[in-house]
Short mmCIF file of C-alpha atoms in Angstrom, two decimals:
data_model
loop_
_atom_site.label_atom_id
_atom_site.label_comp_id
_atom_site.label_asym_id
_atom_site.label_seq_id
_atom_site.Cartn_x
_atom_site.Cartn_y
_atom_site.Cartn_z
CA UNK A 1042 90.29 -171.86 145.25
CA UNK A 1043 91.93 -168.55 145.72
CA UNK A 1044 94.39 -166.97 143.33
CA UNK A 1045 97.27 -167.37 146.22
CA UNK A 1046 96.88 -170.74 146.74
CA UNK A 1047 96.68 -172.00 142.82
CA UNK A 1048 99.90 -170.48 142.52
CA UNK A 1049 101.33 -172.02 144.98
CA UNK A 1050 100.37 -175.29 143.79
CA UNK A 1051 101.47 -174.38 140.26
CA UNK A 1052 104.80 -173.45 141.78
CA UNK A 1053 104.80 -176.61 143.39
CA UNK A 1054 103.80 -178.87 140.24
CA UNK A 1055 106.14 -177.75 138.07
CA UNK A 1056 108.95 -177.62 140.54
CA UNK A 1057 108.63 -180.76 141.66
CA UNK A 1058 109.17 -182.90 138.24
CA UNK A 1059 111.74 -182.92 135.41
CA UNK A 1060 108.96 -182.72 132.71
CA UNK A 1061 106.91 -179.48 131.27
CA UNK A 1062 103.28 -178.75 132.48
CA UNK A 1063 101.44 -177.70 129.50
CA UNK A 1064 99.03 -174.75 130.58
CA UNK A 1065 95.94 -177.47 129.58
CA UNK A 1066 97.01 -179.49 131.97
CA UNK A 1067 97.34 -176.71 134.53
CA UNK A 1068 93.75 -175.47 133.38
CA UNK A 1069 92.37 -178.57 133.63
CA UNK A 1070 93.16 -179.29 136.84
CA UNK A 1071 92.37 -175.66 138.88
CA UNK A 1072 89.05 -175.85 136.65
CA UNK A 1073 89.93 -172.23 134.88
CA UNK A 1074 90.56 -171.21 131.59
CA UNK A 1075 93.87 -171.25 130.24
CA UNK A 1076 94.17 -167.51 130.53
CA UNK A 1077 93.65 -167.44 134.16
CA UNK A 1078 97.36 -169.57 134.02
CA UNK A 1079 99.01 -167.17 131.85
CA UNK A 1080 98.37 -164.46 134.02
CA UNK A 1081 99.11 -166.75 136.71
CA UNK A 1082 102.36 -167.47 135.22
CA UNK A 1083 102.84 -163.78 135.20
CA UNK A 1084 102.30 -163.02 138.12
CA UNK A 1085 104.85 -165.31 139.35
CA UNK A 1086 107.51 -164.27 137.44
CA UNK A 1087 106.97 -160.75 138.50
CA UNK A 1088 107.25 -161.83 141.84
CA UNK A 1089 110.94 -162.93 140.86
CA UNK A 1090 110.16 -167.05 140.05
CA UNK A 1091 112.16 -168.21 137.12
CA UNK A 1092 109.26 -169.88 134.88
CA UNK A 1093 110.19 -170.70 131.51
CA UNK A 1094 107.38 -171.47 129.02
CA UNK A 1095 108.49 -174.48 126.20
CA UNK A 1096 106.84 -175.50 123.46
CA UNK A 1097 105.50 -178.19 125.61
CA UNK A 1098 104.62 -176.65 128.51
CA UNK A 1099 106.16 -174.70 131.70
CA UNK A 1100 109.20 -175.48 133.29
CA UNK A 1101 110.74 -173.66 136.75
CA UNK A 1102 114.08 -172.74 136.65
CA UNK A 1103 116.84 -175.30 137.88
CA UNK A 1104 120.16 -174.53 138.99
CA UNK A 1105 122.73 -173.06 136.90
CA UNK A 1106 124.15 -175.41 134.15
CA UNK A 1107 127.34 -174.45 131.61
CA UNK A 1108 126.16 -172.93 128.57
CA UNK A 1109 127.96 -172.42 125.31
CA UNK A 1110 126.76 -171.65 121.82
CA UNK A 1111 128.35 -173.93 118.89
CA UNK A 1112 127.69 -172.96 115.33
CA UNK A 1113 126.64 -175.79 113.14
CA UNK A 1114 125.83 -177.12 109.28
CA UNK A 1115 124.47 -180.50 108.36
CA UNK A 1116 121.42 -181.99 106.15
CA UNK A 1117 117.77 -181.58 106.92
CA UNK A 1118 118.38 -186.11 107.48
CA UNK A 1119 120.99 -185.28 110.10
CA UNK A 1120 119.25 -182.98 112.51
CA UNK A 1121 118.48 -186.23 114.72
CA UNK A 1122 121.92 -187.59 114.64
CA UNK A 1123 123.34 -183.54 116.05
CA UNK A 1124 120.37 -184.11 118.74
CA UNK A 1125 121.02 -187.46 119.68
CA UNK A 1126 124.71 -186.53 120.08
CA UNK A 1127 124.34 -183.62 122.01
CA UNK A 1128 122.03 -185.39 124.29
CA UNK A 1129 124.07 -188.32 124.77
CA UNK A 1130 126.99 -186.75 125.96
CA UNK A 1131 125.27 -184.61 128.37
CA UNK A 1132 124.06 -181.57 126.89
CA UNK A 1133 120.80 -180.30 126.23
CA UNK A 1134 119.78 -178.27 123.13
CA UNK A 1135 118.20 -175.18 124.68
CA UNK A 1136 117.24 -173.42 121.52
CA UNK A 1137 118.57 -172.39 117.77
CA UNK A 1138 119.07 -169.79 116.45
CA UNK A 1139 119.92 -167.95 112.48
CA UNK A 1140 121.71 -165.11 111.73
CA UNK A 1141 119.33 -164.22 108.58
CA UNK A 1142 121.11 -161.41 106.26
CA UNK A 1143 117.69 -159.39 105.97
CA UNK A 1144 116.05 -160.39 109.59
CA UNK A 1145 118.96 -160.29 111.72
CA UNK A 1146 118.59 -162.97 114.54
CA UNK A 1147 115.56 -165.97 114.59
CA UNK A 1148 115.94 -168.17 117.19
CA UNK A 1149 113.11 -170.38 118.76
CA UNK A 1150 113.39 -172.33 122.17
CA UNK A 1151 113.69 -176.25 121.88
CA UNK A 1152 114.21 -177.51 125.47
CA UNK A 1153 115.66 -181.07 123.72
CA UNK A 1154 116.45 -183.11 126.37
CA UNK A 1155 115.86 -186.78 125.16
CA UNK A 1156 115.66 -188.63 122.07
CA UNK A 1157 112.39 -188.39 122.23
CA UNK A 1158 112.19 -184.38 122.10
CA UNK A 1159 114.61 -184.54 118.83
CA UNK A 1160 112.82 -187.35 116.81
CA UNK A 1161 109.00 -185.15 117.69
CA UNK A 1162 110.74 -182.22 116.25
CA UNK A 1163 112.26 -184.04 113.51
CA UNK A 1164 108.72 -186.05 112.95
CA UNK A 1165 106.92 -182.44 112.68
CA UNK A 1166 109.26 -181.33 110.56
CA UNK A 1167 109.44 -184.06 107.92
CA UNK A 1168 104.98 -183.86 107.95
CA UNK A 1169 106.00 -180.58 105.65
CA UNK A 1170 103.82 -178.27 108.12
CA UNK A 1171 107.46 -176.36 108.61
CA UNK A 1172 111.00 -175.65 107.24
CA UNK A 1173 113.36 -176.01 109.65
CA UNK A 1174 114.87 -172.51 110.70
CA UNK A 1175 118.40 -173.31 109.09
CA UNK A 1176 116.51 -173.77 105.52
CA UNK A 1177 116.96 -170.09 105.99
CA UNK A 1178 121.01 -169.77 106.21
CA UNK A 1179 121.76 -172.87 103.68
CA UNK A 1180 121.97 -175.18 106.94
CA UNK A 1181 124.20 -173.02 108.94
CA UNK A 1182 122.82 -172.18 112.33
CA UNK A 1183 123.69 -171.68 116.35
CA UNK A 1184 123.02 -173.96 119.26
CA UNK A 1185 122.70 -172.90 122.54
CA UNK A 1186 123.57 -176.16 124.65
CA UNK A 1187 123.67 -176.35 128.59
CA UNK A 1188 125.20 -179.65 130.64
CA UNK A 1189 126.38 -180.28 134.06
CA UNK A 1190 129.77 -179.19 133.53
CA UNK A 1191 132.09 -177.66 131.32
CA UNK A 1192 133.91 -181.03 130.32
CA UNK A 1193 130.70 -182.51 129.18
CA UNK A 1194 130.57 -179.33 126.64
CA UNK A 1195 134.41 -180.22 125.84
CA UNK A 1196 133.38 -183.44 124.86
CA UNK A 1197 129.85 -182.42 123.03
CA UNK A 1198 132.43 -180.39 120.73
CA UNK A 1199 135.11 -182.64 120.31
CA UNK A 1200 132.09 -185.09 119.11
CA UNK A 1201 130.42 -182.28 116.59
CA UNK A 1202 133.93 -181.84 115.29
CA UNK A 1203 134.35 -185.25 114.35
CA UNK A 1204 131.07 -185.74 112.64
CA UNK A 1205 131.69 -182.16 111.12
CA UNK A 1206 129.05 -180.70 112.02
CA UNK A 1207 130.75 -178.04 114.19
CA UNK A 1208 131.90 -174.42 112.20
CA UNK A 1209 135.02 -173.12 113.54
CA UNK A 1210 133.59 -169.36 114.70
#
């Protein structure tokens, strides 16, 4: 298959479903190795397509969602009850991010969009392999959250107020 064409069909893939492709899959399946898809990936983007790569795999750009940042404290046991919140009102935890005094900004991308995304993260965490970034900061730590529409972030706020987990910046 020509370059052109696999591209296409990789546009095509992961525009046309909700979930991440990982770039095994996408290997697999045009029978090349996975750096022929990262270049392919690339390539696309330099050609002005809005692909996102996730932890889990790549995603295509969607149409424009509210954003807002909300800065946050809770245990290492409550990260899944701030997910699950977030998620059921709405929103979608995009990434996190630290202010560290000596490293300035870490953030890492989390693409949380279900349950299912926040108890993984919160399994792979617990197996010890990791700290989770706001170890760093003594639990303190940003969330950038996207929804449908501003009122849903209204709400996601209201709700991280009342289980105080929401910092007043």
């Amino acid at each position: 298959m020509r370059a052109e064409k696999r591209r296409e069909e990789i546009l095509s893939l992961i525009g046309n479903t909700d979930n991440p492709i990982p770039a095994n899959v996408l290997k697999d399946k045009f029978n090349v190795s996975r750096q022929v898809i990262v270049q392919d990936i690339a390539i696309l983007r330099a050609n002005g397509y809005d692909v996102t790569s996730t932890n889990r795999g790549y995603v295509l750009g969607r149409a424009a969602r509210a954003l807002r940042i909300f800065k946050c404290r809770h245990s290492f046991d409550e990260i899944v009850d701030e997910g699950a919140l977030i998620i059921s009102a709405g929103g979608k935890v995009e990434d996190i991010f630290v202010n560290h005094r000596v490293y300035g900004k870490i953030s890492a991308r989390l693409d949380l969009e279900n349950r299912t995304h926040v108890e993984e993260l919160y399994r792979s965490l617990v197996s010890g392999a990791s700290k989770p970034l706001m170890s760093v900061t003594d639990g303190y730590h940003y969330h950038t959250v996207s929804a449908e529409s501003e009122d849903i972030l209204n709400e996601i706020e209201v709700k991280l107020r009342d289980k105080k987990f929401l910092i007043e910046i």
